[in-house]
Short mmCIF file of C-alpha atoms in Angstrom, two decimals:
data_model
loop_
_atom_site.label_atom_id
_atom_site.label_comp_id
_atom_site.label_asym_id
_atom_site.label_seq_id
_atom_site.Cartn_x
_atom_site.Cartn_y
_atom_site.Cartn_z
CA UNK E 18 -48.99 47.86 15.63
CA UNK E 19 -49.77 51.50 16.91
CA UNK E 20 -52.30 51.55 13.96
CA UNK E 21 -53.93 48.36 15.14
CA UNK E 22 -54.04 49.32 18.62
CA UNK E 23 -55.98 52.77 17.43
CA UNK E 24 -58.29 50.92 15.37
CA UNK E 25 -59.01 48.41 18.14
CA UNK E 26 -59.96 50.94 20.73
CA UNK E 27 -61.90 53.05 17.94
CA UNK E 28 -64.27 50.05 17.37
CA UNK E 29 -67.35 49.18 19.37
CA UNK E 30 -65.88 45.71 19.27
CA UNK E 31 -63.46 46.86 21.96
CA UNK E 32 -66.13 47.65 24.52
CA UNK E 33 -68.07 44.36 23.70
CA UNK E 34 -64.81 42.57 24.24
CA UNK E 35 -64.21 44.20 27.55
CA UNK E 36 -67.68 43.55 28.76
CA UNK E 37 -67.39 39.82 27.67
CA UNK E 38 -64.02 39.72 29.51
CA UNK E 39 -65.23 40.93 32.84
CA UNK E 40 -68.38 38.81 32.72
CA UNK E 41 -66.21 35.92 32.09
CA UNK E 42 -63.44 36.39 34.71
CA UNK E 43 -65.86 37.90 37.56
CA UNK E 44 -68.85 35.78 37.03
CA UNK E 45 -68.34 32.68 34.69
CA UNK E 46 -64.88 31.46 35.91
CA UNK E 47 -65.61 31.82 39.65
CA UNK E 48 -68.90 29.91 39.30
CA UNK E 49 -67.21 26.98 37.24
CA UNK E 50 -64.46 27.05 40.11
CA UNK E 51 -67.19 26.14 42.54
CA UNK E 52 -67.99 22.80 40.67
CA UNK E 53 -64.91 21.93 38.68
CA UNK E 54 -61.35 21.77 39.74
CA UNK E 55 -58.09 22.72 37.99
CA UNK E 56 -59.68 26.24 36.86
CA UNK E 57 -57.43 29.48 37.22
CA UNK E 58 -59.56 30.29 40.27
CA UNK E 59 -59.65 26.86 41.80
CA UNK E 60 -57.38 27.71 44.87
CA UNK E 61 -59.65 30.53 45.98
CA UNK E 62 -62.34 28.21 46.87
CA UNK E 63 -60.48 25.46 48.73
CA UNK E 64 -61.89 24.65 51.89
CA UNK E 65 -59.73 23.85 55.00
CA UNK E 66 -57.64 20.72 54.83
CA UNK E 67 -59.82 19.24 57.59
CA UNK E 68 -63.01 20.05 56.06
CA UNK E 69 -61.67 18.49 52.54
CA UNK E 70 -60.84 15.39 54.53
CA UNK E 71 -64.22 15.25 56.22
CA UNK E 72 -65.81 15.40 52.85
CA UNK E 73 -63.65 12.87 51.17
CA UNK E 74 -64.40 10.47 54.08
CA UNK E 75 -68.10 10.85 53.59
CA UNK E 76 -67.72 10.15 49.67
CA UNK E 77 -65.39 7.15 50.61
CA UNK E 78 -67.90 5.67 53.15
CA UNK E 79 -70.67 6.01 50.24
CA UNK E 80 -68.52 4.18 47.66
CA UNK E 81 -67.87 1.33 50.50
CA UNK E 82 -71.58 0.89 51.10
CA UNK E 83 -72.13 0.42 47.18
CA UNK E 84 -69.05 -1.88 46.95
CA UNK E 85 -70.29 -4.08 49.74
CA UNK E 86 -73.78 -4.26 48.45
CA UNK E 87 -72.69 -5.28 45.03
CA UNK E 88 -70.23 -7.89 46.32
CA UNK E 89 -72.84 -9.54 48.74
CA UNK E 90 -74.84 -10.29 45.44
CA UNK E 91 -71.89 -11.04 43.36
CA UNK E 92 -70.71 -13.71 46.03
CA UNK E 93 -73.93 -15.27 46.14
CA UNK E 94 -74.77 -15.46 42.49
CA UNK E 95 -71.28 -15.98 40.71
CA UNK E 96 -68.56 -17.18 42.84
CA UNK E 97 -68.68 -20.52 41.10
CA UNK E 98 -68.30 -19.40 37.71
CA UNK E 99 -65.38 -20.99 35.86
CA UNK E 100 -62.33 -19.28 34.80
CA UNK E 101 -61.18 -19.06 30.97
CA UNK E 102 -57.98 -21.19 29.94
CA UNK E 103 -56.76 -18.10 27.95
CA UNK E 104 -56.93 -14.50 28.97
CA UNK E 105 -56.15 -11.52 26.95
CA UNK E 106 -55.94 -9.16 29.84
CA UNK E 107 -54.94 -10.16 33.34
CA UNK E 108 -56.22 -7.37 35.80
CA UNK E 109 -54.10 -7.58 38.88
CA UNK E 110 -54.68 -5.30 42.10
CA UNK E 111 -51.59 -5.07 44.11
CA UNK E 112 -52.83 -4.64 47.79
CA UNK E 113 -51.70 -3.80 51.19
CA UNK E 114 -53.40 -2.78 54.26
CA UNK E 115 -53.86 0.79 55.00
CA UNK E 116 -53.89 2.81 58.50
CA UNK E 117 -54.07 -0.28 60.91
CA UNK E 118 -55.28 2.38 63.47
CA UNK E 119 -51.92 4.17 63.58
CA UNK E 120 -53.35 7.51 62.66
CA UNK E 121 -56.77 7.27 63.52
CA UNK E 122 -59.63 4.60 63.85
CA UNK E 123 -60.97 5.22 60.27
CA UNK E 124 -61.20 1.67 57.87
CA UNK E 125 -60.84 3.32 54.36
CA UNK E 126 -61.40 -0.24 52.61
CA UNK E 127 -59.76 0.92 49.16
CA UNK E 128 -59.47 -2.71 48.06
CA UNK E 129 -63.21 -3.45 48.73
CA UNK E 130 -63.98 -0.57 46.47
CA UNK E 131 -61.78 -1.54 43.80
CA UNK E 132 -62.43 -4.84 43.75
CA UNK E 133 -66.39 -4.12 43.69
CA UNK E 134 -66.18 -1.62 41.11
CA UNK E 135 -63.80 -3.68 38.79
CA UNK E 136 -66.12 -6.96 39.06
CA UNK E 137 -69.19 -4.63 38.32
CA UNK E 138 -67.62 -3.15 35.05
CA UNK E 139 -66.61 -6.66 33.76
CA UNK E 140 -70.10 -7.67 34.21
CA UNK E 141 -71.60 -4.52 32.46
CA UNK E 142 -69.13 -4.62 29.35
CA UNK E 143 -71.26 -6.65 27.12
CA UNK E 144 -69.62 -5.86 23.88
CA UNK E 145 -65.94 -6.39 24.82
CA UNK E 146 -63.78 -8.10 22.19
CA UNK E 147 -61.18 -9.16 24.59
CA UNK E 148 -61.30 -11.49 27.63
CA UNK E 149 -60.35 -10.21 31.02
CA UNK E 150 -59.65 -12.23 34.47
CA UNK E 151 -59.07 -10.21 37.83
CA UNK E 152 -56.57 -11.29 40.48
CA UNK E 153 -55.58 -9.82 43.77
CA UNK E 154 -51.98 -9.60 44.42
CA UNK E 155 -51.60 -9.43 48.37
CA UNK E 156 -48.01 -7.97 49.46
CA UNK E 157 -48.91 -7.34 53.06
CA UNK E 158 -46.11 -8.66 55.29
CA UNK E 159 -48.67 -9.56 58.17
CA UNK E 160 -51.14 -11.08 55.94
CA UNK E 161 -52.93 -12.96 58.81
CA UNK E 162 -54.17 -9.71 60.34
CA UNK E 163 -55.21 -8.33 56.99
CA UNK E 164 -59.09 -8.93 57.79
CA UNK E 165 -60.30 -6.76 54.67
CA UNK E 166 -58.80 -9.16 52.21
CA UNK E 167 -60.19 -12.44 53.71
CA UNK E 168 -63.73 -12.24 52.47
CA UNK E 169 -62.48 -11.07 48.95
CA UNK E 170 -60.36 -14.08 48.30
CA UNK E 171 -63.44 -16.50 48.18
CA UNK E 172 -64.37 -14.24 45.11
CA UNK E 173 -61.10 -13.26 43.43
CA UNK E 174 -58.07 -15.33 42.71
CA UNK E 175 -55.28 -14.25 45.04
CA UNK E 176 -51.64 -14.41 45.14
CA UNK E 177 -49.58 -14.03 48.60
CA UNK E 178 -46.15 -12.74 48.60
CA UNK E 179 -46.01 -13.67 52.35
CA UNK E 180 -47.75 -16.54 53.74
CA UNK E 181 -46.79 -16.59 57.60
CA UNK E 182 -46.01 -13.29 59.70
CA UNK E 183 -46.31 -14.97 63.04
CA UNK E 184 -42.60 -16.10 62.78
CA UNK E 185 -41.37 -12.78 61.28
CA UNK E 186 -40.61 -9.73 63.55
CA UNK E 187 -42.60 -6.70 62.08
CA UNK E 188 -40.04 -3.80 61.76
CA UNK E 189 -40.53 -0.25 61.10
CA UNK E 190 -39.13 0.63 57.69
CA UNK E 191 -37.39 3.60 56.40
CA UNK E 192 -38.78 5.40 53.42
CA UNK E 193 -36.00 3.86 51.37
CA UNK E 194 -36.70 0.40 52.55
CA UNK E 195 -40.48 0.82 51.82
CA UNK E 196 -39.59 1.95 48.28
CA UNK E 197 -37.34 -1.09 47.43
CA UNK E 198 -40.07 -3.35 48.90
CA UNK E 199 -42.80 -1.64 46.67
CA UNK E 200 -40.41 -2.35 43.71
CA UNK E 201 -40.21 -5.90 44.72
CA UNK E 202 -43.67 -6.20 45.25
CA UNK E 203 -44.42 -4.84 41.86
CA UNK E 204 -42.25 -7.41 40.29
CA UNK E 205 -43.72 -10.28 42.28
CA UNK E 206 -47.36 -9.55 41.38
CA UNK E 207 -46.57 -9.08 37.55
CA UNK E 208 -44.51 -12.32 37.34
CA UNK E 209 -47.42 -14.29 39.20
CA UNK E 210 -50.23 -13.03 37.09
CA UNK E 211 -48.10 -13.93 33.77
CA UNK E 212 -47.78 -17.49 35.30
CA UNK E 213 -51.97 -17.50 34.68
CA UNK E 214 -51.69 -17.72 30.79
CA UNK E 215 -52.45 -14.01 30.17
CA UNK E 216 -51.27 -11.88 27.01
CA UNK E 217 -51.33 -8.32 28.73
CA UNK E 218 -51.20 -7.19 32.36
CA UNK E 219 -53.12 -4.19 33.77
CA UNK E 220 -51.14 -3.82 37.01
CA UNK E 221 -52.95 -1.46 39.43
CA UNK E 222 -52.75 -0.34 42.86
CA UNK E 223 -55.40 -0.71 45.71
CA UNK E 224 -56.35 2.83 45.68
CA UNK E 225 -56.71 3.34 41.79
CA UNK E 226 -60.70 3.31 41.49
CA UNK E 227 -61.65 2.50 37.70
CA UNK E 228 -63.84 4.78 36.07
CA UNK E 229 -67.22 3.74 34.61
CA UNK E 230 -65.83 3.42 30.96
CA UNK E 231 -62.33 1.76 32.10
CA UNK E 232 -63.18 -1.75 30.48
CA UNK E 233 -64.60 -0.17 27.24
CA UNK E 234 -61.94 2.09 26.64
CA UNK E 235 -59.10 -0.42 27.26
CA UNK E 236 -60.96 -2.91 25.05
CA UNK E 237 -61.30 -0.40 22.36
CA UNK E 238 -57.67 0.73 22.40
CA UNK E 239 -55.87 -2.78 22.80
CA UNK E 240 -57.91 -4.31 20.19
CA UNK E 241 -57.25 -1.31 17.69
CA UNK E 242 -53.46 -1.65 18.55
CA UNK E 243 -53.56 -5.29 17.77
CA UNK E 244 -52.41 -6.19 21.58
CA UNK E 245 -55.28 -9.04 21.53
CA UNK E 246 -52.58 -11.80 22.09
CA UNK E 247 -53.94 -13.87 19.18
CA UNK E 248 -52.22 -11.78 16.52
CA UNK E 249 -48.77 -10.10 16.17
CA UNK E 250 -49.07 -6.71 17.36
CA UNK E 251 -49.30 -3.75 15.11
CA UNK E 252 -46.99 -1.73 17.31
CA UNK E 253 -44.03 -2.10 19.47
CA UNK E 254 -45.58 -1.02 22.80
CA UNK E 255 -43.86 -1.61 26.21
CA UNK E 256 -46.98 -0.13 28.21
CA UNK E 257 -49.79 1.98 28.12
CA UNK E 258 -50.55 4.35 31.20
CA UNK E 259 -54.14 4.76 32.38
CA UNK E 260 -53.61 7.51 34.91
CA UNK E 261 -51.46 10.47 35.37
CA UNK E 262 -51.83 12.88 38.09
CA UNK E 263 -54.52 15.51 37.17
CA UNK E 264 -52.71 18.28 38.61
CA UNK E 265 -49.94 17.55 35.98
CA UNK E 266 -52.17 17.44 32.95
CA UNK E 267 -52.59 20.97 32.42
CA UNK E 268 -51.81 23.29 29.30
CA UNK E 269 -48.43 24.71 30.83
CA UNK E 270 -46.27 21.59 30.47
CA UNK E 271 -43.18 20.21 28.36
CA UNK E 272 -45.42 17.58 26.64
CA UNK E 273 -45.17 18.16 22.99
CA UNK E 274 -49.28 17.88 22.71
CA UNK E 275 -50.22 20.47 25.16
CA UNK E 276 -49.82 23.83 23.64
CA UNK E 277 -50.94 22.90 20.20
CA UNK E 278 -54.23 21.64 21.79
CA UNK E 279 -54.58 25.10 23.53
CA UNK E 280 -54.06 26.77 20.33
CA UNK E 281 -56.57 24.54 18.53
CA UNK E 282 -59.46 24.99 21.03
CA UNK E 283 -58.63 28.74 20.82
CA UNK E 284 -59.03 28.54 16.93
CA UNK E 285 -62.24 26.77 17.16
CA UNK E 286 -63.87 29.07 19.97
CA UNK E 287 -62.65 32.21 17.92
CA UNK E 288 -64.38 30.84 14.66
CA UNK E 289 -67.57 30.40 16.46
CA UNK E 290 -67.26 33.72 18.25
CA UNK E 291 -66.36 35.67 15.00
CA UNK E 292 -69.35 34.02 13.11
CA UNK E 293 -71.86 34.94 15.95
CA UNK E 294 -70.49 38.47 16.49
CA UNK E 295 -70.67 39.35 12.55
CA UNK E 296 -74.23 38.32 12.44
CA UNK E 297 -75.21 40.67 15.02
CA UNK E 298 -72.72 43.23 14.58
CA UNK E 299 -71.44 43.49 10.96
CA UNK E 300 -67.93 45.15 10.86
CA UNK E 301 -66.16 46.42 7.59
CA UNK E 302 -63.84 43.99 5.88
CA UNK E 303 -60.81 46.04 6.80
CA UNK E 304 -61.50 45.51 10.51
CA UNK E 305 -62.22 41.89 10.74
CA UNK E 306 -58.62 40.95 11.26
CA UNK E 307 -58.82 43.05 14.61
CA UNK E 308 -62.02 41.24 15.52
CA UNK E 309 -60.48 37.76 14.97
CA UNK E 310 -57.45 38.52 16.81
CA UNK E 311 -59.16 40.10 19.83
CA UNK E 312 -61.49 36.99 19.85
CA UNK E 313 -58.29 34.68 19.26
CA UNK E 314 -56.63 36.27 22.52
CA UNK E 315 -59.89 36.02 24.72
CA UNK E 316 -60.38 32.37 23.50
CA UNK E 317 -56.99 31.05 24.36
CA UNK E 318 -56.89 32.96 27.89
CA UNK E 319 -60.37 31.42 28.37
CA UNK E 320 -59.14 27.94 27.64
CA UNK E 321 -56.11 28.60 29.91
CA UNK E 322 -58.58 29.70 33.04
CA UNK E 323 -61.21 26.82 32.47
CA UNK E 324 -58.10 24.27 32.54
CA UNK E 325 -57.16 21.47 30.12
CA UNK E 326 -58.37 18.93 32.63
CA UNK E 327 -61.92 20.20 32.14
CA UNK E 328 -61.97 20.23 28.41
CA UNK E 329 -60.29 16.99 28.17
CA UNK E 330 -63.10 15.49 30.35
CA UNK E 331 -65.61 16.23 27.33
CA UNK E 332 -63.75 13.38 25.29
CA UNK E 333 -65.54 10.92 28.04
CA UNK E 334 -68.68 11.40 25.57
CA UNK E 335 -67.51 8.22 23.56
CA UNK E 336 -64.40 5.85 23.53
CA UNK E 337 -63.80 6.86 20.11
CA UNK E 338 -62.76 10.41 21.54
CA UNK E 339 -60.12 9.39 23.86
CA UNK E 340 -56.66 10.56 23.27
CA UNK E 341 -53.39 8.50 22.97
CA UNK E 342 -50.32 10.42 23.62
CA UNK E 343 -46.66 9.61 24.65
CA UNK E 344 -46.87 8.60 28.28
CA UNK E 345 -45.11 11.48 30.61
CA UNK E 346 -42.81 10.68 33.52
CA UNK E 347 -44.04 9.55 36.99
CA UNK E 348 -46.53 7.46 38.75
CA UNK E 349 -47.64 3.94 38.20
CA UNK E 350 -51.18 3.48 39.95
CA UNK E 351 -52.69 1.55 36.76
CA UNK E 352 -50.35 0.60 33.72
CA UNK E 353 -51.29 -2.00 30.94
CA UNK E 354 -48.14 -4.05 30.08
CA UNK E 355 -47.63 -6.39 27.18
CA UNK E 356 -45.77 -9.52 28.12
CA UNK E 357 -42.60 -8.57 26.43
CA UNK E 358 -42.95 -5.02 28.10
CA UNK E 359 -43.23 -6.27 31.49
CA UNK E 360 -40.22 -8.52 31.07
CA UNK E 361 -37.97 -5.67 30.12
CA UNK E 362 -39.33 -3.52 32.66
CA UNK E 363 -39.06 -6.24 35.47
CA UNK E 364 -35.65 -7.23 34.37
CA UNK E 365 -34.35 -3.61 34.79
CA UNK E 366 -35.96 -2.93 37.90
CA UNK E 367 -34.16 -6.30 39.43
CA UNK E 368 -30.75 -4.55 38.70
CA UNK E 369 -31.56 -1.11 40.65
CA UNK E 370 -32.26 -0.49 44.45
CA UNK E 371 -34.81 1.97 45.25
CA UNK E 372 -34.46 4.42 47.90
CA UNK E 373 -35.65 7.89 48.97
CA UNK E 374 -36.16 10.05 45.92
CA UNK E 375 -35.73 7.24 43.36
CA UNK E 376 -38.92 5.18 43.35
CA UNK E 377 -39.83 2.25 40.77
CA UNK E 378 -41.43 4.98 38.84
CA UNK E 379 -38.27 6.85 38.56
CA UNK E 380 -36.36 3.65 37.62
CA UNK E 381 -38.61 2.86 34.83
CA UNK E 382 -38.34 6.56 33.48
CA UNK E 383 -34.49 6.32 33.68
CA UNK E 384 -34.78 3.13 31.68
CA UNK E 385 -37.09 4.67 28.95
CA UNK E 386 -34.44 7.75 28.67
CA UNK E 387 -31.48 5.25 28.00
CA UNK E 388 -33.89 3.20 25.60
CA UNK E 389 -35.96 5.46 23.28
CA UNK E 390 -37.29 2.44 21.55
CA UNK E 391 -39.28 1.45 24.70
CA UNK E 392 -42.77 3.01 23.54
CA UNK E 393 -44.91 4.07 26.30
CA UNK E 394 -48.18 5.63 26.04
CA UNK E 395 -50.83 7.29 28.07
CA UNK E 396 -54.58 7.35 27.44
CA UNK E 397 -56.46 10.66 28.24
CA UNK E 398 -58.64 11.46 29.93
CA UNK E 399 -57.78 9.34 33.06
CA UNK E 400 -59.44 5.76 33.31
CA UNK E 401 -58.90 5.69 36.92
CA UNK E 402 -59.31 8.14 40.03
CA UNK E 403 -56.73 8.15 42.89
CA UNK E 404 -58.84 7.75 46.16
CA UNK E 405 -55.58 6.87 48.57
CA UNK E 406 -55.94 9.66 51.22
CA UNK E 407 -54.10 6.93 53.50
CA UNK E 408 -50.57 6.69 52.10
CA UNK E 409 -49.10 3.17 52.50
CA UNK E 410 -45.73 4.44 51.68
CA UNK E 411 -45.32 7.01 54.40
CA UNK E 412 -47.92 6.22 57.02
CA UNK E 413 -49.66 9.52 56.96
CA UNK E 414 -52.79 11.19 55.72
CA UNK E 415 -52.34 12.77 52.59
CA UNK E 416 -53.24 16.60 51.51
CA UNK E 417 -56.90 16.14 49.96
CA UNK E 418 -55.63 18.55 47.21
CA UNK E 419 -52.88 16.48 46.17
CA UNK E 420 -54.76 13.18 46.11
#
């Protein structure tokens, strides 16, 4: 090792690598951090929480405006279209009113955005092999006062868990009671959707905004996995997650695919750097291993600094580049269930009581740990963006950097 170190510092390569490292970490990474989140220096550029909330509201307002414009045209042109008798995928949006002016006077209108975006994507996806149908599942316990929902029910078939709130007093729930209701809402919405002759269920929350390629990628994977409802499935799959919090998708993780990805990216970059370097600065054969090792260490550190989330986003170029991995624990904003898979999950959820620290996602994870045969997958990068700054669980405005 000492011999290698002496050889390294004697080479001009050591000065070149030092210069490259300085430029990378004092110029390149800081500039990337201005535009992309989840880099090593991202926390240095965080604005104040109030400034971030103001920015997110302005972005939210723009999305609301776009959704309302689209829905006005859709309502006028296509509201009378007939529904298919059999559907491969039933997309069901679970919704509950947000804020109700308990926190401020802002109307986030998440449901409007999600419905508008979902319908727009369904119209644009011309080459899809599967059939889709959109539903809304209203689980608000004051349905008569949920004014945002009313115009949307004229466009999208809607299930209501509660039909009359006037005779039932509205109680302030504890977090545990809210988590239990959330679990019951989840079961209700899934079971209602499967009553409408669907083969698979995409169950999504009303603050999970679909990305532009959502339908295209889902269609590709469900078809390739044989989950079209017309043939026996090729794989025994319980569900496929379409979203996992970005902050949990980094290289430093217990998920088994993460570190191999880091080293593979490091090897690819190392090969490119070494090839380019040897063209401009030929090195004796006995020193090439040192050059290769130096670039390998640099490349791996660079990949870590840029962040797995940013490298993974390159896969959005094509549906064929998306990654299918075992699903990690936590979180249920958007999941595709097979019919048998949802029956297994809902049957288990009915036997447990959710409480503070034990939500429905934890209950699902516990079931999976007890039954290794329940195969759950995750499509990466995410097909949804979580936009819910106003929490329906705790009636508070969430930290923008967590959302």
